[in-house]
Amino acid sequence: CGRGPGGCRGGRTDMALRRAASLAAGRQQRGPRREGTVRWSSAAKASAVKINEKASREKILTLESMNPQVKAVEYAVRGPIVLKAGEIEKELRKGIKKPFTEVIKANIGDAHAMGQRPITFLRQVVALCTYPNLLDSPSFPEDAKKRARRILQGCGGNSLGSYTASQGINCIREDVASYIERRDGGVPADPDNIYLTTGASDGISAILKILISGGGKSRTGVMIPIPQYPLYSAAISELDAIQVNYYLDEENCWALNVNELRRALNEAKAYCNPKVLCIINPGNPTGQVQNRKCIEDVIHFAWEEKLFLLADEVYQDNVYSEGCQFHSFKKILYEMGPEYYNNVELASFHSTSKGYMGECGYRGGYMEVINLHPEIKGQLVKLLSVRLCPPVSGQAAMDIVVNPPVPGEESYAQFIKEKESVLNNLAKKAKLTEDMFNKIPGVHCNPLQGAMYAFPRIFIPSKAIEEAKAHKMAPDMFYCMKLLEETGICVVPGSGFGQREGTYHFRMTILPPVEKLKILLEKVKDFHIKFLEKYA
């Protein structure tokens, strides 16, 4: 700040304000004047504001000047419908009358927000790590203390508050590798291929960031399922890559068909360089669980077409339907033989946020990356080091997911009881949701084989479609907005996940408690019938 008359303290704007005050109204003194006190008339204030407005500059950052890739990002799970739900909640708190008393946010898979109880053992270990003085307390079991001590020994200064290596705490990466070996029936896992992440999302974004390159027709194409989890389309937009859609087969329980992969790949080669194939198994938002044959076909396709595979497996504990089983891509890849196992580049992802844990807020996760070029491995670690390290409490939570109590330990019985209770309850709610949706005229819901969402197909009459167009809304967005305004139920329109032209869906989580879920589904039924009658 330059020192003109009056120096830095007042500055030119302040001098102008004082001058304007004097000219417009004069300075009025009543009684003894206190130093620095100026009385302003309304005319003086108005004049001062005009001068101040002239002195202000145009903003450097505007919608026109901002990064266009960020502006292109859309994330439907927290999009316009959720903002509207927030507005309605504020109105309810102010006492504004609605046809309902609460907003039920069924838009996101946030288990604890929906009333799911935390797993005791996980919280005990994280509490011990956070406040080590509790290690002397008789209130905590020895198996929890043993794990907490091991984690703390891996932290600088034996504190969860220290930075860790960018790849994560070494002993936790060792536990992740051991977990993968147990899960996959002895298939070897190397801790050096494990990267702890800020939820699975962080790992997915990092891998995409390092994969995307080129310009024009050589720009990287990323194949994603439709419907998809909007993280993928958002990351692709942000990185200015090319989204290549392949459609899941709704008529066949959202199955993945290799012929559809080949169609999408061949068409994309005309305008980009497809080199990444993303799979979500179990599916989000569709809830399908891929069978072994399907996974083998996908791996063979990736090997044949030289595609980098991303396997999003965060719902691997959430499998409900009889006859369905989770198969990891890593395990099937290994069992297909060395020609595949030594060549197909694969990144697979897991998280604390889903499964039976539901610990979304800890932002714990990991990725295992195999067959990565040695020089690229260094580049990936460099990229991850920019964000220093994942949240250390999240790393500790991830450790308990992969290193839970085992038979013979004192916490085992309670842990298994809580885990099975959560998963059995989810299975019950998956069947309940499927059955109730399929009793509603104009609604069809495929079996909820896994994950924690329903993605029913809804019939929207042409009259409603025309009204949606008049409001410049997608028909299913119009439907979901009406559902929210009339019932207080917040779900996400299918257009936010992608869907075949002419079909309409919404995604709804099955996480609310059973009795609340029944009420929610009855409300959806009543709304849908009235909606059909109104727009028939």
XYZ file of C-alpha atoms in Angstrom:
536
model
C 0.000 0.000 0.000
C 1.583 3.330 -1.031
C 1.867 6.195 1.428
C 0.147 9.216 -0.051
C -1.334 12.015 2.106
C -2.583 10.330 5.216
C -0.350 7.287 4.627
C -1.562 3.698 4.535
C -4.043 4.009 7.390
C -7.198 5.445 5.821
C -6.080 5.039 2.224
C -7.551 6.836 -0.777
C -10.951 5.197 -0.567
C -11.369 6.326 3.035
C -10.381 9.886 2.076
C -12.953 9.835 -0.724
C -15.619 8.606 1.666
C -14.863 11.383 4.130
C -14.899 14.017 1.382
C -18.231 12.709 0.095
C -19.660 12.871 3.569
C -18.575 16.487 4.001
C -19.910 17.592 0.618
C -23.261 15.872 0.932
C -24.154 16.640 4.475
C -21.315 18.257 6.317
C -19.936 16.987 9.537
C -22.183 17.434 12.542
C -20.684 17.547 15.987
C -22.917 17.163 19.002
C -21.112 17.595 22.260
C -17.479 16.663 22.626
C -16.156 14.881 19.522
C -14.626 11.468 20.036
C -11.480 10.812 17.960
C -12.214 8.952 14.714
C -16.015 9.198 14.977
C -17.905 10.495 11.926
C -21.665 10.899 11.733
C -23.174 10.141 8.305
C -26.376 11.380 6.746
C -28.303 9.082 4.369
C -27.198 11.240 1.406
C -23.566 10.917 2.467
C -23.879 7.146 2.734
C -25.402 6.868 -0.753
C -22.655 9.044 -2.243
C -19.968 7.035 -0.486
C -21.360 3.753 -1.793
C -21.267 5.059 -5.382
C -17.628 6.108 -5.019
C -16.768 2.758 -3.467
C -18.485 0.902 -6.329
C -16.400 2.823 -8.865
C -13.247 1.963 -6.945
C -13.964 -1.820 -7.025
C -12.523 -3.896 -9.871
C -14.095 -6.667 -11.905
C -13.638 -10.135 -10.413
C -10.729 -12.140 -11.786
C -12.617 -15.424 -11.374
C -15.991 -15.549 -13.109
C -18.058 -18.255 -14.809
C -16.564 -17.083 -18.099
C -12.941 -17.148 -16.899
C -13.020 -20.273 -14.710
C -11.616 -23.647 -15.726
C -14.144 -24.963 -18.297
C -13.429 -28.570 -17.290
C -14.546 -27.853 -13.711
C -17.674 -26.116 -15.007
C -18.477 -29.241 -17.050
C -18.363 -31.469 -13.951
C -21.730 -32.792 -12.771
C -22.349 -34.947 -9.694
C -26.002 -35.928 -9.533
C -25.806 -37.601 -6.110
C -25.391 -34.133 -4.598
C -26.997 -32.169 -7.421
C -30.023 -29.817 -7.746
C -32.486 -32.226 -6.145
C -30.365 -32.401 -2.973
C -30.041 -28.601 -2.857
C -33.823 -28.379 -3.093
C -34.136 -30.911 -0.261
C -31.894 -28.673 1.870
C -34.127 -25.664 1.166
C -37.219 -27.633 2.174
C -35.551 -28.726 5.420
C -34.867 -25.067 6.287
C -38.517 -24.219 5.580
C -39.710 -27.040 7.842
C -37.467 -25.754 10.646
C -39.059 -22.304 10.242
C -42.502 -23.858 10.717
C -43.623 -23.595 7.087
C -46.327 -26.209 6.555
C -45.700 -29.080 4.124
C -47.608 -32.286 3.328
C -44.886 -34.082 5.353
C -42.906 -33.504 8.547
C -39.378 -34.485 7.450
C -37.169 -34.889 4.404
C -35.973 -38.474 3.929
C -32.632 -38.328 2.126
C -32.556 -41.599 0.215
C -30.186 -40.121 -2.359
C -26.848 -41.306 -0.987
C -25.328 -44.428 0.551
C -24.515 -42.840 3.918
C -25.208 -45.731 6.305
C -24.660 -44.037 9.666
C -26.712 -40.990 8.664
C -29.558 -43.459 8.061
C -29.246 -44.915 11.554
C -26.863 -47.849 11.082
C -24.817 -48.490 14.234
C -21.009 -48.410 13.988
C -19.042 -51.644 14.367
C -17.842 -51.559 17.988
C -14.387 -53.052 17.394
C -13.524 -50.610 14.602
C -14.484 -47.625 16.734
C -12.563 -49.008 19.726
C -9.323 -49.298 17.763
C -9.666 -45.834 16.203
C -10.474 -44.354 19.644
C -7.368 -45.973 21.117
C -5.245 -44.655 18.252
C -6.715 -41.179 18.645
C -6.274 -41.001 22.428
C -3.498 -43.454 23.407
C -4.043 -42.816 27.149
C -7.021 -45.163 26.764
C -4.568 -48.022 26.226
C -4.359 -48.222 30.040
C -8.139 -48.417 30.412
C -9.695 -51.787 31.380
C -12.772 -50.790 29.318
C -11.079 -51.768 26.053
C -10.352 -55.363 24.964
C -6.768 -56.531 24.530
C -7.189 -57.443 20.844
C -8.228 -53.831 20.121
C -5.249 -52.523 22.120
C -2.877 -54.842 20.250
C -3.991 -53.468 16.879
C -3.905 -49.866 18.070
C -0.330 -50.229 19.377
C 0.784 -51.726 16.063
C -0.772 -48.878 14.074
C 0.710 -46.230 16.383
C 4.168 -47.785 16.107
C 3.875 -47.204 12.346
C 3.143 -43.480 12.895
C 5.765 -40.787 13.359
C 6.044 -39.974 17.065
C 3.531 -42.770 17.778
C 0.795 -40.262 16.909
C -2.159 -40.378 14.545
C -1.562 -36.659 14.084
C 1.659 -37.125 12.112
C 2.018 -37.351 8.346
C 2.584 -40.829 6.957
C 4.326 -42.050 3.828
C 2.360 -40.978 0.744
C 1.553 -44.608 -0.035
C 0.231 -45.091 3.510
C 1.414 -46.674 6.765
C 3.530 -49.704 5.920
C 2.025 -52.133 8.460
C -1.495 -51.295 7.223
C -0.447 -51.959 3.620
C 0.896 -55.309 4.825
C -2.477 -56.054 6.440
C -4.288 -55.109 3.203
C -2.050 -57.516 1.250
C -2.754 -60.307 3.759
C -6.506 -59.613 3.513
C -6.423 -59.843 -0.295
C -4.552 -63.152 -0.107
C -7.163 -64.578 2.315
C -10.069 -63.241 0.259
C -8.679 -64.640 -2.988
C -7.766 -68.079 -1.684
C -4.001 -67.615 -1.534
C -3.410 -65.494 -4.649
C -0.235 -63.545 -3.742
C -0.451 -59.823 -2.966
C 2.540 -57.491 -2.592
C 2.275 -54.613 -0.035
C 4.338 -52.527 -2.468
C 1.387 -52.667 -4.893
C -0.992 -51.331 -2.221
C -1.778 -47.612 -1.993
C -3.915 -46.306 0.865
C -6.314 -43.641 -0.362
C -8.857 -41.058 0.778
C -11.821 -43.330 0.146
C -11.933 -45.274 -3.110
C -12.719 -42.052 -5.019
C -9.236 -40.649 -4.415
C -7.588 -43.753 -5.892
C -9.870 -43.825 -8.922
C -9.203 -40.148 -9.658
C -5.423 -40.612 -9.243
C -5.277 -43.575 -11.633
C -7.391 -41.755 -14.227
C -5.188 -38.686 -13.881
C -2.050 -40.670 -14.682
C -3.712 -42.581 -17.546
C -5.159 -39.674 -19.528
C -3.069 -38.084 -22.260
C -3.020 -37.070 -25.926
C -5.082 -34.642 -27.974
C -7.652 -34.785 -30.746
C -8.323 -38.335 -31.908
C -5.477 -39.606 -29.740
C -7.112 -38.256 -26.552
C -7.645 -41.029 -23.995
C -11.078 -42.639 -24.033
C -12.441 -44.105 -20.791
C -15.083 -46.815 -21.091
C -17.679 -46.645 -18.308
C -20.914 -48.551 -17.683
C -24.253 -46.874 -18.219
C -25.839 -46.511 -15.710
C -22.676 -45.462 -13.835
C -21.615 -43.905 -10.559
C -21.236 -40.172 -11.395
C -17.712 -40.024 -9.948
C -16.527 -41.466 -13.256
C -18.209 -38.977 -15.583
C -17.205 -36.131 -13.237
C -13.531 -37.177 -13.182
C -13.526 -37.669 -16.956
C -14.966 -34.158 -17.466
C -12.507 -32.601 -15.039
C -9.561 -34.253 -16.793
C -10.921 -33.392 -20.258
C -10.872 -37.038 -21.317
C -13.390 -38.750 -23.602
C -16.262 -40.653 -22.027
C -17.077 -43.892 -23.863
C -20.406 -45.367 -22.786
C -21.225 -49.059 -22.792
C -24.735 -50.055 -21.750
C -25.621 -52.680 -19.171
C -28.464 -55.016 -20.188
C -31.482 -54.022 -18.107
C -33.591 -56.830 -19.567
C -31.035 -59.338 -18.250
C -30.575 -58.074 -14.659
C -28.138 -55.347 -15.757
C -25.670 -57.922 -17.075
C -22.450 -56.836 -18.785
C -22.243 -58.106 -22.355
C -18.870 -58.271 -24.137
C -20.544 -57.677 -27.517
C -21.717 -54.328 -26.136
C -18.170 -53.572 -24.958
C -16.887 -54.309 -28.457
C -19.537 -52.087 -30.083
C -18.661 -49.176 -27.793
C -14.910 -49.646 -28.314
C -15.092 -49.855 -32.106
C -17.302 -46.769 -32.384
C -15.030 -44.803 -30.030
C -11.903 -45.542 -32.069
C -13.195 -43.101 -34.689
C -12.823 -40.112 -32.333
C -10.477 -41.075 -29.458
C -7.976 -43.612 -28.146
C -9.884 -45.927 -25.775
C -7.419 -47.400 -23.301
C -9.281 -47.636 -19.966
C -12.171 -49.962 -19.061
C -14.056 -49.334 -15.797
C -16.148 -52.025 -14.113
C -18.294 -51.540 -10.990
C -18.943 -54.874 -9.261
C -21.292 -55.167 -7.422
C -22.962 -52.456 -9.434
C -23.818 -48.910 -8.444
C -26.581 -47.826 -9.051
C -27.822 -51.105 -10.542
C -26.955 -53.639 -7.820
C -26.000 -56.505 -10.145
C -23.248 -58.981 -9.176
C -21.071 -60.159 -12.079
C -20.689 -63.923 -12.396
C -17.359 -65.643 -12.974
C -17.912 -66.214 -16.710
C -18.694 -62.530 -17.252
C -15.500 -61.471 -15.440
C -13.416 -63.928 -17.483
C -14.915 -62.505 -20.695
C -14.152 -58.937 -19.602
C -10.554 -59.802 -18.701
C -10.037 -61.558 -22.038
C -11.500 -58.520 -23.827
C -9.152 -56.155 -21.940
C -6.161 -58.396 -22.716
C -7.117 -58.651 -26.387
C -7.751 -54.925 -26.837
C -4.877 -53.758 -24.576
C -7.082 -51.911 -22.103
C -6.148 -50.855 -18.559
C -8.772 -52.352 -16.192
C -10.276 -50.442 -13.260
C -12.307 -52.683 -10.917
C -14.445 -50.727 -8.453
C -15.146 -53.370 -5.781
C -16.255 -51.253 -2.811
C -19.465 -53.290 -2.394
C -17.682 -56.643 -2.247
C -19.258 -57.456 1.155
C -22.740 -56.475 -0.053
C -24.028 -59.576 -1.882
C -27.556 -60.725 -1.024
C -29.157 -62.886 -3.726
C -28.957 -66.660 -3.526
C -26.629 -68.059 -6.167
C -24.651 -64.802 -6.351
C -21.070 -64.572 -5.162
C -18.442 -61.859 -5.265
C -15.401 -62.728 -7.404
C -12.539 -60.260 -7.395
C -11.033 -59.386 -10.769
C -7.581 -60.021 -9.283
C -8.459 -63.619 -8.337
C -10.043 -64.483 -11.703
C -7.146 -62.829 -13.537
C -4.665 -64.998 -11.625
C -6.651 -68.165 -12.270
C -6.781 -67.483 -16.024
C -3.050 -68.201 -16.215
C 0.280 -66.354 -16.568
C -0.427 -64.978 -20.056
C -3.211 -62.886 -18.510
C -1.923 -62.466 -14.955
C 1.498 -61.174 -16.008
C 0.199 -58.760 -18.633
C -3.232 -57.262 -17.891
C -2.807 -53.975 -15.994
C -5.390 -53.837 -13.212
C -6.251 -51.361 -10.463
C -8.864 -52.526 -7.945
C -10.452 -50.418 -5.212
C -12.008 -50.906 -1.777
C -13.275 -48.562 0.942
C -14.394 -48.225 4.561
C -17.541 -46.409 3.392
C -19.681 -49.331 2.265
C -19.905 -53.034 3.131
C -21.055 -53.677 6.712
C -18.887 -50.812 8.062
C -20.548 -47.760 6.526
C -17.744 -45.527 7.804
C -18.090 -42.874 5.090
C -16.723 -39.987 7.147
C -13.330 -41.552 7.871
C -12.532 -41.453 4.128
C -10.511 -44.662 4.313
C -9.702 -46.774 1.259
C -7.058 -48.587 -0.726
C -6.177 -49.551 -4.256
C -4.079 -52.457 -5.455
C -2.329 -51.836 -8.783
C -0.673 -54.749 -10.565
C 1.485 -55.044 -13.685
C 2.318 -51.350 -13.564
C 5.448 -50.309 -15.477
C 8.257 -49.730 -12.887
C 8.826 -46.152 -14.059
C 5.093 -45.398 -13.872
C 5.054 -46.730 -10.311
C 7.431 -43.912 -9.360
C 5.266 -41.392 -11.165
C 2.177 -42.605 -9.308
C 3.892 -42.267 -5.932
C 5.017 -38.764 -6.968
C 1.448 -37.832 -7.884
C 0.105 -39.159 -4.584
C 2.818 -37.327 -2.632
C 1.355 -33.984 -3.761
C -1.552 -34.578 -1.357
C 1.014 -35.691 1.284
C -0.946 -38.649 2.683
C -4.501 -39.944 3.182
C -6.240 -39.115 6.490
C -4.434 -41.212 9.090
C -7.610 -41.995 11.061
C -9.059 -43.313 7.788
C -5.989 -45.492 7.322
C -6.528 -46.897 10.834
C -10.201 -47.605 10.058
C -9.190 -49.368 6.824
C -6.819 -51.544 8.834
C -9.682 -52.887 10.952
C -11.700 -53.705 7.833
C -8.865 -55.865 6.532
C -7.638 -57.070 9.947
C -10.791 -57.764 12.004
C -10.998 -59.996 15.095
C -10.391 -63.695 14.390
C -11.741 -66.815 16.142
C -10.167 -67.124 19.574
C -9.887 -63.369 20.173
C -12.138 -61.827 22.794
C -13.889 -59.385 20.417
C -14.644 -61.984 17.727
C -18.130 -63.022 18.887
C -19.427 -59.458 19.155
C -17.791 -58.444 15.866
C -19.362 -61.339 13.908
C -22.751 -60.720 15.515
C -22.704 -57.033 14.513
C -21.378 -57.716 11.002
C -23.946 -60.412 10.237
C -26.746 -58.304 11.693
C -25.956 -55.424 9.310
C -25.618 -57.642 6.225
C -28.714 -59.759 7.014
C -30.707 -56.586 7.561
C -29.539 -55.185 4.207
C -30.488 -58.436 2.456
C -33.961 -58.247 4.001
C -34.347 -54.621 2.876
C -33.116 -55.422 -0.640
C -35.855 -58.063 -1.072
C -38.497 -55.851 0.537
C -37.654 -52.964 -1.805
C -37.655 -55.127 -4.931
C -40.997 -56.738 -4.017
C -42.769 -53.497 -3.123
C -41.579 -51.649 -6.228
C -42.761 -54.463 -8.477
C -46.281 -54.165 -7.021
C -46.583 -50.567 -8.222
C -48.211 -50.094 -11.657
C -45.750 -48.560 -14.099
C -42.653 -49.458 -12.026
C -40.233 -52.333 -12.629
C -37.276 -53.169 -10.391
C -34.643 -55.798 -11.209
C -33.446 -58.056 -8.369
C -31.158 -56.224 -5.948
C -28.358 -58.777 -6.004
C -25.871 -56.563 -4.146
C -24.669 -53.050 -3.179
C -27.195 -50.822 -1.355
C -29.473 -49.210 -3.938
C -32.561 -49.838 -6.021
C -32.673 -48.435 -9.556
C -36.296 -48.973 -10.644
C -37.541 -48.146 -14.103
C -40.536 -45.824 -14.042
C -43.158 -45.109 -16.675
C -43.624 -41.368 -17.241
C -46.690 -40.376 -19.346
C -46.174 -38.197 -22.419
C -48.142 -35.345 -20.823
C -45.645 -35.264 -17.913
C -42.741 -35.389 -20.380
C -44.135 -32.330 -22.167
C -44.530 -30.452 -18.878
C -40.956 -31.378 -17.928
C -39.727 -29.937 -21.227
C -41.668 -26.736 -20.558
C -39.752 -26.464 -17.257
C -36.476 -27.277 -19.074
C -36.043 -30.416 -16.993
C -35.280 -34.022 -17.814
C -38.506 -36.041 -17.344
C -37.091 -38.101 -14.472
C -35.731 -34.972 -12.786
C -39.246 -33.490 -13.033
C -40.656 -36.698 -11.516
C -38.122 -36.755 -8.657
C -38.648 -33.057 -7.918
C -42.412 -33.625 -7.677
C -41.794 -36.638 -5.426
C -39.637 -34.490 -3.138
C -42.078 -31.580 -3.018
C -45.113 -33.770 -2.328
C -43.667 -36.466 -0.044
C -40.333 -35.185 1.283
C -38.514 -38.161 -0.247
C -35.199 -37.272 -1.899
C -33.986 -39.686 -4.597
C -31.667 -39.164 -7.595
C -33.012 -39.157 -11.169
C -31.644 -41.844 -13.479
C -30.460 -39.200 -15.935
C -27.735 -38.375 -13.403
C -26.310 -41.893 -13.839
C -27.050 -42.354 -17.531
C -29.741 -44.553 -19.087
C -30.904 -45.705 -22.509
C -32.802 -43.131 -24.541
C -36.523 -43.186 -23.767
C -36.172 -44.962 -20.403
C -36.511 -43.336 -16.991
C -35.286 -44.415 -13.562
C -34.328 -43.159 -10.148
C -31.784 -44.373 -7.605
C -32.828 -44.877 -4.020
C -30.751 -46.253 -1.162
C -32.118 -49.188 0.859
C -30.317 -48.008 4.025
C -33.227 -46.563 6.088
C -34.426 -48.744 8.993
C -36.960 -51.390 7.894
C -40.050 -49.657 9.293
C -39.015 -46.298 7.832
C -38.223 -47.989 4.514
C -41.727 -49.486 4.401
C -43.265 -46.045 4.965
C -40.986 -44.555 2.300
C -41.957 -47.223 -0.246
C -45.675 -46.803 0.515
C -45.318 -43.060 -0.031
C -43.577 -43.655 -3.365
C -46.393 -46.035 -4.361
C -49.130 -43.516 -3.502
C -47.264 -40.700 -5.245
C -46.651 -42.730 -8.419
C -50.297 -43.777 -8.744
C -51.450 -40.149 -8.324
C -48.763 -38.996 -10.786
C -50.039 -41.450 -13.417
C -53.642 -40.347 -12.831
C -52.733 -36.665 -13.090
C -50.760 -36.989 -16.332
C -52.645 -39.846 -18.007
